[in-house]
Structures are given as structure tokens and as C-alpha cells.
């Protein structure tokens, strides 16, 4: 643009959203000028300080905003052309997410856009757009399904679900056992909606895409590669841009992704699927701590109010108590699919009373013989233990030294493979000392057990037993340590599927999503830890994990042995096990909801946390105390309970002290109203001398763990 524009009062004024690394108090948009009118939702580059940053036009007017000196406003540096503007529903969604989760609009908006937007210069961007548009035009046309795709006939149960789902006017809870054919219902519902509307799009979210390559394959087989866009963190920046654009331009009819996909731009969204909706990974734990499940519900409602209508389906065998409660109240429509496909029976639960086992039992003898029997028949067993490494602590019995992490209030874990002590919180790793660092005693030993040790012990216990082919039994382990290298997860899964492994030891990572056809026995160790955990959601998670782990077993009904889930426990009479034995999630949920109601816990109340991290615990607490004081004076605070600050269970991580304070209310609007007013006060609290060591703070709305 020519320099004389900078001095005239002509042109247009734009409200632009840029990535401000911040909380909402900083103001949501910045004002810029441009010669031409730009549609809201247009991507631009604007000067900010000495840099140029990407932004999104939020509004455009032809007179300067009141109170702004026209000559002070800077000019838009470039318009990122070549793609349509972000539509009003997307902007409303982002605006809602920012407001509800108490973050700046810019942070939420820009985090939802492909990261290459930051790095590409306008000319590079335009070149890229042209190239992608050209390759898309040359690609497959808008066919709904490839001719070769094979679609099974839905069962009666599936058909009933499908019919109800495509007509539903409220969110649907698809309550179906593992292997009951829920995914098939998603696929067929997607097909129906896509065929009915040639522009329609479908969003399918899963907790962890890398763990479920089979799922991705199913969608690609049915709809063709060109129609399926992916949105997850495992893609390269270039791929992310490409897939984002495919969704944004409507070229991709299906978007398959993790929680971040809920903020993807899909102009003609007609169906959102949230598979395994109870999974905690749907709640972001950094930045804007949004729940993708809750935003999915909001987004579907938005598309219905201001669009052609959008269904939302939450699928699970063990729904979150929030979702279950909503279905019980009739706010969500519940569809049941209790029958497993192929007639496979749900696994029988067997509780092993630890009080009756020989003292010092590693694995009850019955487990060992059950595993060898199965291996002799060519079947597999899975042993779950949710603790990786060899031992959680290394200790000196002479002086009491323990493998504390110097940076955290936690022990470092002993890893035998490379003889290291590793902190699972801050990552600090050191070689195991040869002698006790405090007293020189040479006899320092592991305390407790992780998967690495379990693998070793299982191998020892199974030594001498044979496979049908006369070979020794094979034990393998899968956890974050064995699957770190690129491609190793796939290799290990292939070995299990190929029958090379007889007993698989692993963390909960293996309990999720995989379709292991030959596993007929699952043993879940250390389940008791969750029964008495301080986290009130621990039992809910344990129940889901055990149901899901059991679901790994007996997927192949042709196998002679009935699938079993074995749980060693000191508490065999715990009501959770009573419900688990009957595969009765409804019974379990009723017990839990009753307890939650009595204790006034979510979903009967609404919570938010103010989290603080500081150099000292005292400054974290000083900040939180001042914040609590300030909150108590805000309008509507009388409807809230403001709890005193407390240190986190693991109080210090990487030399940073952590604390939080809880706000609670039976009224969600009241809680939101107070949170919205709080920001100015929080910025002031930060300046207090007593809070000098404060590093950062954040609000967590509807927190998962407190
Ligand atoms: P879920 O998602 O509930 O775990 P899936 O949709 O993966 O269940 O179905 C479990 C198994 O049953 C899969 O192998 C799937 O291919 C098969 N299946 C599902 N629906 C049908 C059907 N209508 N006819 C034949 N096989 C089916
Ligand atoms: Zn010692
Ligand atoms: Zn540490």
C-alpha cells in the first residue's frame, strides 16, 4: 500500500485477534487499518511490537473506534489470501471456549489454526495455497464412498441405534459394551449424513490416534483416503496445514482427530462423534484447559441453532458420570447396545483375595498356572500394572536413604535396563550410585515393583513351560519405555497379533482400544491403589479401566476358553467389584452418583481451580490467599464456596512449588460470573510483595483432578 494511506483517515478499521500469551484480561482484539474492507474471519499478518504475527479479522468497520487516535493505529501487513474466511460459527465457538475457560480469545483462536501460519511469509502462503488447491482439483471428486468398500449389514441393535441417532434432537449417549459395534454405528451414521447432503462433514474424535491405527484404517477403507483429514499432534507442520485446509475448504468430508480437532474449521459439520467419551485425555491440561467433549456438545448445538443441524454422539461402555447423569435426567438421549458382536461373552471376573495368598506372593500361583494353560492352547494373557520402570524407589536399609529427586517432591524410579534413576516428573536421569550416597553402604535395593521387574518375574515364573511348538514361553512388555522409538509401537503390536507373544506385560496403554483377538486372560495388578486414592475420580477411572481391560479379552468367540479378568485385591468385598462382576456399569454409576450427591461433588456441583506455580510454596500460597480474598468481594461470590489454598499432592516439580485453590458452586452461571470478574484482581495479586516468587497462574474450569 502507498505511504499516503498512513496519513489519511480513509480505509477500514479492523478488530484483529492475535496470539497473546495470556489470560483474558489483556483485551481480546487489537485495532488495525487496511485499505480494503475485509470479511470477518480473514487471515492476515499484522505488526505487533517489532514483529509481524498472524491474526484473524474479527470485525471490520469504516470509521475509527471511539477513543482511538486514527494516526496511532497500525496497518495490516498482509492478507493471507487463497482460502475462505473462517465462518461465524467457528468464531462463535472459539469465543465461547475462550470465555468459558478463561483464556484470551487470541490464544484459543491461534492455537486452533495450523502452526505453519506463523512461519510462512505471505508469498510462501499463497504459493502453498495454490499448490494444494491444484493437487486437490486433480484428486478424487466428491464421491461419498469408494466402490470397493464393504459395508456390513447392521444388527438389529445397531439399526435401532442408527435410526434413533440420525433423528435425535439432543446429544446422544451410545452406551455400548466394548466390541458391541459402536464404531460400525459411527461409520454408517456418517455415511447416511454424507449421502443426504453432498457438502456435509463429520468429525470423529478418539482419545489417542496413535494407539488405534486400526480405527483410522477402517475410516479410510470406507470413505477413501482423500475424504479423510487427520488432526492430531503426530503430524508434521506441513501435514497439519494440508489436513486443516482439507477440512476448512470442505474437501475432506471426515475429520478424524484427537481433542484438538474439536476446534478445527469444518464449515458444514453435521455429526460429531466423541468415542470413548469418558477418557481423561479429552480434557486439555495446558493452555486453555478445555474439555473437547463439552465443546463438542456446545458446537453441535451451535450448528443446530445457526446452521443446518448437527448431531453429537458420545460413545462409551463406561460413560463419565457427568454424561451418565445427563442421560439419566433426560438431557441426553441414551441408546443401549449391550450385546458384543460375534456372540463373544463379556469376561468373567475372578477376584483373588490377597489375604489368602502365601506371604510375599508376587503373582498368585493360580495366575501362573492359568497363563501356562492358555499358552499351551495357543492363547495369550495380558498382565496390567500401571507403573513403569523396575522399581518406584531405591532404598538403603542401613541409613534409610531413598532415591528422592533433588528437584521434585517425588522418588526417582529405578530403571534396570540402563541402570538409571529417572524422575518421571521432571525427567532428571542419573546412573544408579554404586553405594548409598549418604552412608556408603553397598547394599541399596529396589522397593516395590514396576513393569520392567514384573516382566522379569513373570519370565522366571514361567520358565520351564512350553508353547505347543515346544518353544519356551515368550513374555513381552509394552509401556512408554518400550514404545518410545519411532515405529516400535507398531512392531510390538504386530508381534502380539502375530502370536509371537504368550504373555504381555504392560501399563494401561495396552488396555485401550487394541483389538487383541487371542487374549483370553487379563490380570490387573495393584487395582487397590485406586480404591483408596485421594482423587475422588480414581474409582471411576478404575472401573472404566477394568471394563476396558476386560474388553481386550475374548474378542474371538471361536476360542474355546471363556475370557476372564482376574484382579488380585485385599478388598474383595468392595462394592466396585460387585458391580464389575455383573458387568453392571449402571449399578456402579448409581453407587457413585449417590456418594457424589451426598458429598456435593461434581456433577452435583461445579468447580474451578486457580493453580499457582512459584519459587516458594509461601509465595504460591500468598498469591492464592490474596486471590481468594479478592474473589470473596466480587458480585455473586455469595453463591460460591472458596476453599483455602493447598499444596498439590506432588508439591514440587523441577524446583517449582505448586498449589491451588478450589472454587465451587451449584450454579454454573454464578461460578462463571465470578471468574469473569476475577482477572483484574488476579493481575493485581501478582504484584503483591508476598507473591514475588510467583511464576505463573492459571484457571482450570471443570478440573478433572483436584
Ligand atoms: P466397538 O466400537 O463397540 O468396540 P466395533 O464397531 O469395532 O465395536 O465392532 C466390533 C467387531 O465387530 C469389529 O470387528 C467389527 O468389524 C465387527 N462388526 C461390527 N458391526 C458388524 C456388523 N453389523 N456385521 C458384522 N460385523 C460387525
Ligand atoms: Zn545409606
Ligand atoms: Zn524430578
XYZ file of C-alpha atoms and ligand atoms in Angstrom:
735
model
C 0.000 0.000 0.000
C 1.218 3.517 -0.683
C 2.547 5.665 2.166
C -0.158 8.328 1.847
C -2.673 5.856 3.253
C -0.886 6.177 6.536
C -1.833 9.780 6.883
C -5.403 9.853 5.609
C -8.359 8.865 7.699
C -9.718 6.750 4.848
C -9.757 2.973 4.730
C -11.151 0.459 7.151
C -10.671 -0.345 10.792
C -10.266 -3.965 11.759
C -10.552 -5.772 15.068
C -7.876 -8.414 14.795
C -7.229 -11.333 17.102
C -3.575 -12.284 17.605
C -1.909 -14.840 19.851
C -1.436 -13.027 23.122
C 0.205 -15.421 25.548
C -2.220 -14.648 28.278
C -5.357 -14.588 30.293
C -8.472 -12.859 29.162
C -7.891 -9.589 30.943
C -5.445 -8.424 28.290
C -8.177 -7.350 25.924
C -9.465 -9.521 23.186
C -8.741 -7.718 19.933
C -6.304 -5.133 18.582
C -7.263 -2.446 16.085
C -5.539 -2.200 12.697
C -6.204 -0.358 9.460
C -6.491 -1.623 5.938
C -7.280 -0.029 2.572
C -9.979 -2.534 1.640
C -12.851 -3.969 3.512
C -12.001 -7.448 4.798
C -14.546 -10.095 5.723
C -14.589 -11.239 9.343
C -12.644 -14.479 9.562
C -9.974 -13.407 7.047
C -6.413 -14.449 7.885
C -3.909 -11.593 7.992
C -0.416 -10.720 9.140
C -0.133 -7.678 11.366
C 2.711 -5.818 13.070
C 2.984 -6.388 16.820
C 5.887 -4.624 18.503
C 8.824 -5.202 16.206
C 7.496 -8.464 14.758
C 4.816 -9.438 12.277
C 2.392 -12.053 13.525
C -0.578 -13.938 12.101
C -4.058 -12.858 13.106
C -7.732 -13.345 12.346
C -10.038 -10.450 11.446
C -12.908 -10.444 13.936
C -14.765 -7.351 12.710
C -14.389 -4.599 10.119
C -15.834 -1.064 10.155
C -15.265 2.059 8.100
C -14.985 4.527 10.943
C -12.328 4.530 13.669
C -13.360 3.103 17.030
C -14.193 5.778 19.614
C -11.279 6.859 21.750
C -8.689 5.734 19.228
C -6.422 8.250 17.565
C -6.639 7.238 13.861
C -2.974 8.006 13.304
C -1.917 5.653 16.082
C -3.463 2.555 14.534
C -1.006 0.452 12.553
C -1.676 -1.036 9.129
C -2.280 -4.656 8.271
C 0.983 -6.010 6.855
C -0.541 -8.586 4.515
C -3.695 -10.509 3.789
C -3.232 -14.270 3.689
C -5.371 -14.971 0.662
C -6.193 -18.111 -1.196
C -8.584 -19.640 1.294
C -12.089 -18.761 2.502
C -12.542 -16.801 5.751
C -13.266 -18.651 8.999
C -17.027 -18.789 9.305
C -19.206 -17.188 12.039
C -19.911 -20.476 13.818
C -16.217 -21.208 14.154
C -15.651 -17.726 15.549
C -18.530 -18.123 17.981
C -17.147 -21.486 19.106
C -13.683 -20.059 19.710
C -15.178 -17.066 21.505
C -17.198 -19.322 23.763
C -14.203 -21.566 24.542
C -12.064 -18.546 25.445
C -14.736 -17.065 27.691
C -15.752 -20.270 29.401
C -12.197 -21.478 30.040
C -10.978 -18.004 30.994
C -8.272 -17.515 28.379
C -7.624 -14.852 25.783
C -9.504 -15.104 22.512
C -6.238 -14.839 20.599
C -4.629 -17.741 22.391
C -7.568 -20.048 21.692
C -8.099 -18.870 18.103
C -4.481 -19.090 17.014
C -3.868 -22.404 18.780
C -6.728 -23.826 16.721
C -5.055 -22.836 13.452
C -2.185 -24.683 11.745
C 1.196 -23.701 13.234
C 2.703 -23.024 9.800
C 0.572 -19.910 9.703
C 3.212 -18.422 12.000
C 6.198 -19.377 9.899
C 5.142 -18.810 6.299
C 5.604 -15.432 4.664
C 2.597 -14.164 2.667
C 4.125 -15.164 -0.702
C 5.008 -18.639 0.620
C 1.493 -18.983 1.989
C -0.101 -18.067 -1.316
C 2.166 -20.431 -3.245
C 1.238 -23.205 -0.863
C -2.492 -22.475 -1.214
C -2.266 -22.623 -4.997
C -0.333 -25.868 -4.904
C -2.763 -27.527 -2.522
C -5.781 -26.318 -4.484
C -4.276 -27.711 -7.677
C -3.482 -31.121 -6.218
C -6.954 -31.259 -4.665
C -8.592 -30.496 -8.006
C -6.614 -33.323 -9.574
C -7.590 -35.708 -6.789
C -10.745 -37.721 -6.289
C -14.060 -35.974 -6.831
C -16.766 -35.822 -4.173
C -17.804 -39.429 -4.100
C -19.138 -40.487 -0.751
C -17.627 -43.950 -0.576
C -15.183 -45.875 -2.721
C -16.943 -48.528 -4.801
C -14.820 -51.202 -3.259
C -15.862 -50.517 0.344
C -17.702 -53.359 2.024
C -20.484 -52.335 4.372
C -21.763 -54.999 6.753
C -25.491 -55.171 7.385
C -26.199 -53.582 10.753
C -27.514 -55.829 13.501
C -30.998 -55.142 14.853
C -29.426 -53.373 17.818
C -27.200 -51.283 15.557
C -30.059 -50.428 13.223
C -32.219 -49.249 16.111
C -29.335 -47.104 17.338
C -28.709 -45.691 13.883
C -32.337 -44.759 13.321
C -32.597 -43.020 16.661
C -29.268 -41.292 16.213
C -29.890 -39.682 12.837
C -33.215 -38.315 14.081
C -32.137 -37.221 17.543
C -32.520 -33.581 18.510
C -30.425 -33.833 21.629
C -26.961 -35.206 22.376
C -26.863 -38.992 22.190
C -25.098 -41.298 24.597
C -24.275 -44.515 22.768
C -23.875 -46.836 25.732
C -22.388 -49.957 24.237
C -20.160 -52.724 25.508
C -16.628 -52.983 24.110
C -16.967 -54.791 20.782
C -20.705 -54.191 20.536
C -20.274 -52.479 17.186
C -20.301 -48.802 18.156
C -17.668 -47.895 15.583
C -19.790 -49.516 12.899
C -22.678 -47.293 14.003
C -20.475 -44.190 13.667
C -19.378 -45.290 10.196
C -22.910 -45.919 8.983
C -24.338 -42.774 10.541
C -21.567 -40.801 8.827
C -22.385 -42.439 5.516
C -26.100 -41.636 5.805
C -25.485 -37.988 6.603
C -22.841 -37.580 3.910
C -25.076 -39.135 1.299
C -28.020 -36.961 2.296
C -26.029 -33.749 1.936
C -23.228 -33.542 -0.641
C -21.435 -30.853 1.358
C -21.811 -32.353 4.820
C -18.845 -33.067 7.074
C -18.374 -35.392 10.019
C -15.971 -35.059 12.927
C -14.841 -38.197 14.747
C -12.751 -37.782 17.864
C -10.777 -40.511 19.626
C -8.586 -40.249 22.728
C -5.289 -41.378 21.156
C -4.928 -41.845 17.436
C -1.519 -43.479 17.504
C -2.793 -46.294 19.667
C -5.585 -47.099 17.259
C -4.201 -47.385 13.732
C -6.956 -49.934 13.001
C -9.641 -47.304 13.512
C -8.047 -44.916 11.054
C -7.791 -47.737 8.544
C -11.491 -48.523 8.907
C -12.451 -44.965 8.014
C -10.037 -44.840 5.097
C -11.295 -48.190 3.774
C -14.882 -46.998 3.873
C -14.546 -43.413 2.703
C -11.268 -43.341 0.793
C -8.023 -41.625 1.744
C -8.874 -38.344 0.016
C -12.030 -37.809 2.053
C -10.408 -38.313 5.447
C -8.457 -35.500 7.100
C -6.470 -36.096 10.280
C -5.992 -33.704 13.175
C -3.580 -34.705 15.891
C -0.180 -33.796 17.239
C 1.656 -36.601 15.463
C 1.528 -34.850 12.086
C 4.332 -32.698 10.669
C 3.595 -28.955 10.395
C 3.190 -29.309 6.627
C 0.734 -32.186 7.049
C -1.182 -30.253 9.659
C -1.675 -27.364 7.275
C -2.693 -29.682 4.475
C -5.258 -31.578 6.575
C -6.547 -28.420 8.201
C -7.169 -26.907 4.776
C -8.856 -30.051 3.511
C -11.322 -29.719 6.385
C -11.622 -25.932 6.153
C -12.419 -25.937 2.452
C -14.863 -28.826 2.832
C -12.768 -31.091 0.614
C -12.399 -33.649 3.381
C -15.780 -34.986 4.416
C -14.495 -36.774 7.503
C -12.133 -35.388 10.096
C -10.574 -37.918 12.420
C -8.669 -36.496 15.319
C -7.854 -36.136 18.985
C -9.222 -33.414 21.247
C -7.674 -30.548 19.263
C -9.911 -31.459 16.327
C -12.935 -30.065 18.165
C -11.675 -26.577 17.273
C -10.961 -27.435 13.636
C -12.687 -25.419 10.945
C -15.436 -27.504 9.314
C -17.951 -25.296 7.544
C -20.644 -27.958 7.031
C -20.473 -30.031 10.172
C -23.430 -32.417 10.515
C -22.201 -35.013 13.003
C -19.699 -35.102 15.842
C -18.635 -38.410 17.370
C -16.778 -38.495 20.674
C -15.566 -42.070 21.005
C -14.610 -43.323 24.497
C -16.074 -40.085 25.777
C -15.050 -40.861 29.384
C -11.350 -40.704 28.519
C -9.467 -38.056 30.539
C -7.376 -37.085 27.509
C -10.357 -35.093 26.188
C -9.543 -32.502 28.847
C -6.586 -30.350 27.926
C -4.059 -29.956 30.729
C -2.261 -26.873 29.471
C -3.057 -23.509 27.903
C -6.805 -23.215 27.595
C -7.822 -26.237 29.627
C -10.874 -27.097 27.583
C -12.910 -30.274 27.552
C -13.265 -31.396 23.945
C -16.295 -33.462 24.912
C -18.095 -30.482 26.392
C -17.122 -28.260 23.467
C -18.446 -30.936 21.099
C -21.869 -30.645 22.751
C -21.728 -26.862 22.515
C -20.577 -26.956 18.899
C -23.387 -29.287 17.838
C -25.947 -27.010 19.486
C -24.424 -24.006 17.785
C -24.559 -25.670 14.356
C -28.171 -26.554 15.039
C -29.165 -23.051 16.100
C -27.270 -21.293 13.297
C -26.894 -23.904 10.618
C -28.376 -26.980 9.065
C -28.300 -29.046 12.240
C -25.622 -31.204 13.753
C -25.863 -34.415 15.776
C -23.470 -35.288 18.555
C -22.805 -38.811 19.802
C -20.846 -39.724 22.892
C -19.834 -43.369 22.838
C -18.636 -45.454 25.759
C -19.022 -48.701 27.662
C -18.287 -46.771 30.853
C -19.526 -43.197 30.388
C -18.238 -40.382 32.547
C -20.540 -39.780 35.495
C -21.305 -36.320 34.088
C -22.605 -37.830 30.865
C -24.428 -40.643 32.620
C -26.124 -38.186 34.924
C -27.221 -36.048 31.966
C -28.698 -39.125 30.277
C -30.494 -40.128 33.475
C -32.025 -36.685 33.648
C -33.154 -36.928 30.035
C -30.914 -34.129 28.794
C -29.123 -36.685 26.577
C -30.783 -39.491 24.672
C -29.406 -42.843 25.762
C -29.086 -45.697 23.261
C -28.054 -49.101 24.592
C -26.010 -51.716 22.763
C -25.339 -54.402 25.373
C -24.504 -57.293 23.024
C -20.956 -57.993 21.881
C -20.529 -58.734 18.175
C -19.971 -62.321 17.171
C -21.589 -63.532 20.375
C -18.409 -63.113 22.431
C -19.219 -63.210 26.123
C -18.028 -60.492 28.457
C -15.138 -61.694 30.598
C -15.902 -63.377 33.891
C -14.396 -61.565 36.869
C -12.365 -63.526 39.361
C -11.163 -61.766 42.489
C -8.042 -63.175 44.120
C -8.160 -62.449 47.826
C -4.594 -61.443 48.682
C -5.186 -62.229 52.356
C -5.399 -65.890 51.373
C -2.243 -65.971 49.293
C 1.095 -67.211 50.636
C 3.086 -64.402 52.226
C 5.270 -62.464 49.805
C 3.359 -63.670 46.736
C 4.468 -61.907 43.565
C 1.847 -63.443 41.308
C -0.649 -65.847 42.876
C 0.173 -69.447 41.815
C -3.268 -69.734 40.202
C -2.348 -66.897 37.812
C 0.824 -68.629 36.763
C -0.949 -71.906 36.016
C -3.762 -70.112 34.184
C -1.215 -68.378 31.959
C 0.643 -71.596 31.152
C -2.602 -73.450 30.384
C -3.656 -70.742 27.968
C -0.269 -70.624 26.312
C -0.430 -74.389 25.806
C -3.642 -73.834 23.846
C -2.101 -71.049 21.795
C -3.981 -68.306 23.663
C -2.492 -65.192 25.184
C -2.560 -63.458 28.559
C -2.209 -59.800 29.450
C -0.875 -58.564 32.797
C -1.510 -54.924 33.610
C 0.438 -52.827 36.073
C 0.226 -49.096 35.924
C 3.815 -48.306 36.898
C 6.715 -48.393 34.527
C 10.363 -48.896 35.361
C 11.875 -51.605 37.554
C 11.023 -50.242 40.985
C 9.426 -46.959 42.080
C 12.069 -46.396 44.781
C 15.624 -47.428 45.547
C 16.472 -47.511 49.263
C 19.369 -48.037 51.650
C 18.394 -50.281 54.519
C 21.330 -49.201 56.651
C 20.577 -45.471 56.877
C 17.159 -45.051 55.304
C 18.322 -43.115 52.233
C 15.784 -43.154 49.406
C 16.074 -42.169 45.748
C 14.467 -38.740 46.157
C 14.534 -36.457 43.168
C 16.502 -33.336 44.146
C 14.158 -31.194 42.039
C 10.781 -32.709 42.950
C 8.889 -33.970 45.953
C 8.890 -37.463 44.471
C 11.141 -40.510 44.243
C 13.190 -41.285 41.214
C 12.331 -44.582 39.604
C 14.908 -47.312 39.179
C 15.243 -48.448 35.543
C 17.298 -51.600 35.340
C 17.828 -51.682 31.583
C 20.264 -48.771 31.609
C 20.808 -48.793 35.397
C 19.444 -45.291 35.804
C 17.427 -43.409 38.361
C 14.841 -41.409 36.477
C 12.341 -38.883 37.711
C 9.026 -39.338 35.938
C 8.009 -35.783 36.814
C 10.949 -33.641 35.718
C 12.858 -36.141 33.608
C 16.106 -35.918 35.589
C 18.116 -39.093 34.929
C 21.379 -40.243 36.537
C 23.277 -43.513 36.734
C 22.412 -45.601 39.795
C 25.001 -44.885 42.512
C 27.277 -47.832 43.330
C 26.823 -47.273 47.038
C 24.468 -45.331 49.262
C 25.250 -41.628 48.700
C 24.672 -40.960 52.430
C 26.424 -43.794 54.266
C 28.425 -45.703 51.653
C 26.509 -48.938 52.231
C 26.860 -51.097 49.116
C 23.556 -52.824 49.661
C 20.950 -50.475 48.198
C 17.886 -52.230 46.861
C 14.672 -51.677 44.940
C 11.402 -51.250 46.820
C 8.101 -52.007 45.088
C 7.572 -53.146 41.543
C 7.162 -51.696 38.066
C 6.503 -53.317 34.697
C 10.194 -53.909 33.985
C 10.537 -56.040 37.100
C 7.192 -57.712 36.531
C 8.279 -58.805 33.073
C 11.405 -60.345 34.594
C 9.459 -62.111 37.343
C 6.799 -63.450 35.011
C 9.510 -64.810 32.736
C 11.129 -66.560 35.711
C 7.845 -67.989 36.960
C 7.003 -69.286 33.506
C 10.467 -70.729 32.894
C 10.293 -74.412 32.027
C 6.827 -74.166 30.475
C 6.385 -74.590 26.759
C 4.336 -73.448 23.832
C 2.506 -76.010 21.707
C 5.505 -75.988 19.332
C 7.926 -76.931 22.106
C 9.498 -73.474 22.311
C 9.817 -71.722 25.682
C 7.014 -69.285 26.553
C 7.590 -65.731 25.405
C 6.991 -62.764 27.630
C 6.972 -59.224 26.257
C 6.446 -55.788 27.734
C 4.739 -52.724 26.295
C 4.843 -49.371 28.042
C 6.043 -45.837 27.379
C 9.660 -47.027 27.735
C 9.475 -49.806 25.152
C 7.478 -47.803 22.625
C 9.399 -44.555 22.615
C 11.282 -45.140 19.365
C 9.508 -44.310 16.125
C 7.642 -47.345 14.797
C 8.347 -49.546 17.812
C 4.722 -49.485 18.959
C 3.587 -50.878 15.615
C 6.303 -53.540 15.607
C 5.385 -54.691 19.088
C 1.670 -54.739 18.339
C 2.374 -56.803 15.234
C 4.306 -59.328 17.337
C 1.362 -59.685 19.711
C -1.165 -60.010 16.896
C 1.103 -62.471 15.109
C 1.015 -64.766 18.138
C 4.729 -64.415 18.851
C 3.991 -63.369 22.430
C 2.333 -65.581 25.049
C 2.210 -63.202 27.962
C 2.123 -59.446 27.502
C 3.035 -57.222 30.435
C 2.056 -53.578 30.148
C 0.691 -50.352 31.530
C -2.819 -49.068 30.872
C -1.571 -48.027 27.464
C -2.238 -51.578 26.230
C -5.672 -51.689 27.848
C -7.020 -49.080 25.466
C -8.517 -49.644 22.092
C -6.489 -52.536 20.737
C -8.290 -55.441 19.263
C -6.302 -58.420 20.598
C -8.130 -61.430 19.323
C -6.215 -64.180 21.084
C -6.063 -62.766 24.584
C -8.356 -64.768 26.858
C -6.949 -63.789 30.242
C -6.363 -60.322 31.646
C -4.777 -59.886 35.074
C -4.958 -56.397 36.599
C -2.399 -55.837 39.373
C -2.419 -53.135 42.022
C -6.071 -52.191 41.482
C -6.346 -51.443 45.215
C -4.267 -48.272 44.845
C -7.195 -46.558 43.124
C -9.798 -47.688 45.664
C -8.369 -45.513 48.386
C -6.762 -42.736 46.383
C -7.340 -39.145 47.479
C -8.575 -38.262 43.975
C -12.331 -38.734 44.094
C -12.426 -39.756 40.451
C -9.965 -42.620 40.924
C -12.655 -45.280 41.399
C -14.490 -44.104 38.297
C -11.261 -44.442 36.327
C -10.500 -47.843 37.811
C -13.910 -49.172 36.850
C -13.507 -47.874 33.299
C -10.013 -49.302 33.053
C -11.047 -52.737 34.305
C -14.053 -52.876 31.987
C -11.887 -51.765 29.116
C -9.069 -54.150 30.011
C -11.596 -56.975 30.244
C -12.824 -55.894 26.832
C -9.411 -56.783 25.417
C -10.149 -60.391 26.289
C -12.253 -62.836 24.344
C -12.878 -60.822 21.214
C -12.749 -64.047 19.285
C -15.771 -66.128 20.259
C -14.404 -69.126 18.384
C -11.726 -69.646 21.004
C -12.665 -72.455 23.347
C -11.773 -70.721 26.589
C -14.174 -68.211 28.090
C -12.438 -64.895 28.633
C -11.557 -63.973 32.204
C -10.472 -60.900 34.091
C -8.540 -61.622 37.275
C -7.992 -58.989 39.931
C -5.779 -59.646 42.964
C -7.079 -57.477 45.829
C -7.080 -57.036 49.579
C -10.657 -55.713 49.351
C -12.722 -58.353 47.581
C -15.951 -57.093 49.143
C -15.611 -53.549 47.776
C -18.890 -52.576 46.019
C -16.985 -51.644 42.858
C -16.126 -55.305 42.362
C -19.748 -56.323 42.956
C -20.839 -54.139 40.036
C -17.869 -55.213 37.910
C -18.706 -58.880 38.436
C -22.156 -58.288 36.953
C -20.736 -56.068 34.175
C -23.193 -53.608 35.536
C -21.999 -50.099 34.817
C -25.424 -48.704 35.706
C -25.173 -50.170 39.196
C -21.679 -48.778 39.656
C -22.736 -45.362 38.377
C -25.725 -45.317 40.714
C -23.448 -46.060 43.704
C -21.007 -43.367 42.681
C -23.623 -40.740 41.907
C -25.243 -41.373 45.273
C -21.892 -40.794 47.001
C -21.227 -37.706 44.914
C -24.635 -36.285 45.709
C -24.194 -36.795 49.443
C -20.728 -35.238 49.325
C -21.861 -32.468 46.922
C -19.249 -33.332 44.339
C -19.486 -32.959 40.531
C -21.803 -33.416 38.678
C -23.917 -32.065 41.562
C -21.706 -29.040 41.882
C -19.412 -27.101 39.558
C -15.771 -26.426 40.219
C -12.873 -24.303 39.112
C -9.307 -24.276 40.337
C -6.872 -21.430 40.500
C -3.474 -23.038 40.031
C -0.256 -21.289 41.026
C 3.381 -22.146 40.446
C 6.106 -20.306 42.318
C 9.700 -20.377 43.527
C 8.481 -20.990 47.069
C 5.357 -22.574 48.478
C 4.874 -19.466 50.602
C 4.631 -17.149 47.596
C 2.264 -19.525 45.771
C 0.033 -19.563 48.830
C 0.300 -15.811 49.368
C -0.910 -15.235 45.823
C -3.771 -17.717 46.227
C -4.802 -16.292 49.589
C -4.933 -12.793 48.161
C -6.873 -14.108 45.158
C -9.338 -15.826 47.460
C -9.782 -12.647 49.443
C -10.408 -10.712 46.233
C -12.882 -13.296 44.936
C -14.951 -13.051 48.101
C -15.749 -9.400 47.358
C -16.948 -9.983 43.786
C -20.550 -9.835 42.693
C -22.164 -13.251 43.076
C -19.450 -14.612 45.397
C -22.132 -15.446 47.957
C -23.166 -18.352 45.700
C -19.660 -19.826 45.817
C -17.596 -21.749 48.298
C -13.995 -20.512 48.230
C -11.672 -23.086 49.740
C -8.326 -22.209 51.295
C -5.237 -22.884 49.129
C -3.477 -26.234 49.454
C -0.214 -27.599 48.058
C -0.584 -30.198 45.292
C -0.070 -33.877 46.165
C 3.271 -33.666 44.373
C 4.097 -30.283 45.675
C 7.360 -29.554 43.890
C 8.303 -30.426 40.324
C 11.561 -29.290 38.709
C 12.218 -26.879 41.612
C 8.817 -25.262 41.154
C 6.357 -25.212 44.044
C 2.728 -25.860 43.181
C -0.507 -25.052 44.967
C -4.117 -24.427 44.084
C -7.390 -23.181 45.487
C -10.807 -24.562 44.715
C -13.967 -22.597 43.918
C -17.257 -24.397 43.961
C -20.867 -23.571 43.216
C -24.087 -25.391 42.467
C -24.712 -22.675 39.880
C -22.540 -22.743 36.791
C -23.529 -19.183 35.766
C -22.629 -17.882 39.241
C -19.226 -19.537 39.059
C -18.649 -18.145 35.557
C -19.753 -14.698 36.638
C -17.211 -14.560 39.456
C -14.403 -15.988 37.313
C -15.017 -13.385 34.615
C -14.650 -10.522 37.077
C -11.619 -12.010 38.784
C -8.899 -11.330 36.212
C -8.148 -7.729 37.093
C -7.791 -8.686 40.740
C -5.529 -11.617 39.862
C -3.221 -9.362 37.898
C -3.038 -7.096 40.979
C -2.428 -10.032 43.368
C 0.514 -10.982 41.264
C 2.158 -7.646 42.068
C 1.975 -8.151 45.847
C 5.390 -8.288 47.539
C 4.471 -11.597 49.234
C 3.723 -13.139 45.840
C 7.084 -12.096 44.408
C 8.192 -15.663 43.684
C 5.093 -16.415 41.625
C 5.987 -17.850 38.211
C 2.585 -18.396 36.658
C -1.049 -18.912 37.415
C -3.949 -20.427 35.536
C -7.622 -21.056 35.965
C -8.867 -24.582 35.346
C -12.627 -24.744 34.810
C -14.290 -28.135 35.420
C -10.962 -29.644 36.523
C -10.548 -33.398 36.280
C -8.297 -33.832 39.260
C -8.181 -31.752 42.383
P -16.895 -51.183 19.271
O -16.568 -49.927 18.554
O -18.183 -51.107 20.040
O -15.769 -51.746 20.086
P -16.774 -52.356 16.617
O -17.596 -51.481 15.767
O -15.293 -52.241 16.497
O -17.213 -52.288 18.143
O -17.223 -53.866 16.297
C -16.601 -54.996 16.885
C -16.291 -56.018 15.784
O -17.490 -56.442 15.171
C -15.426 -55.454 14.696
O -14.514 -56.426 14.283
C -16.404 -55.119 13.582
O -15.803 -55.203 12.325
C -17.469 -56.177 13.771
N -18.799 -55.694 13.391
C -19.420 -54.577 13.829
N -20.650 -54.456 13.305
C -20.820 -55.516 12.491
C -21.897 -55.967 11.656
N -23.051 -55.291 11.565
N -21.715 -57.099 10.968
C -20.556 -57.795 11.054
N -19.517 -57.433 11.816
C -19.629 -56.314 12.534
Zn 22.708 -45.453 53.478
Zn 12.173 -34.672 39.401
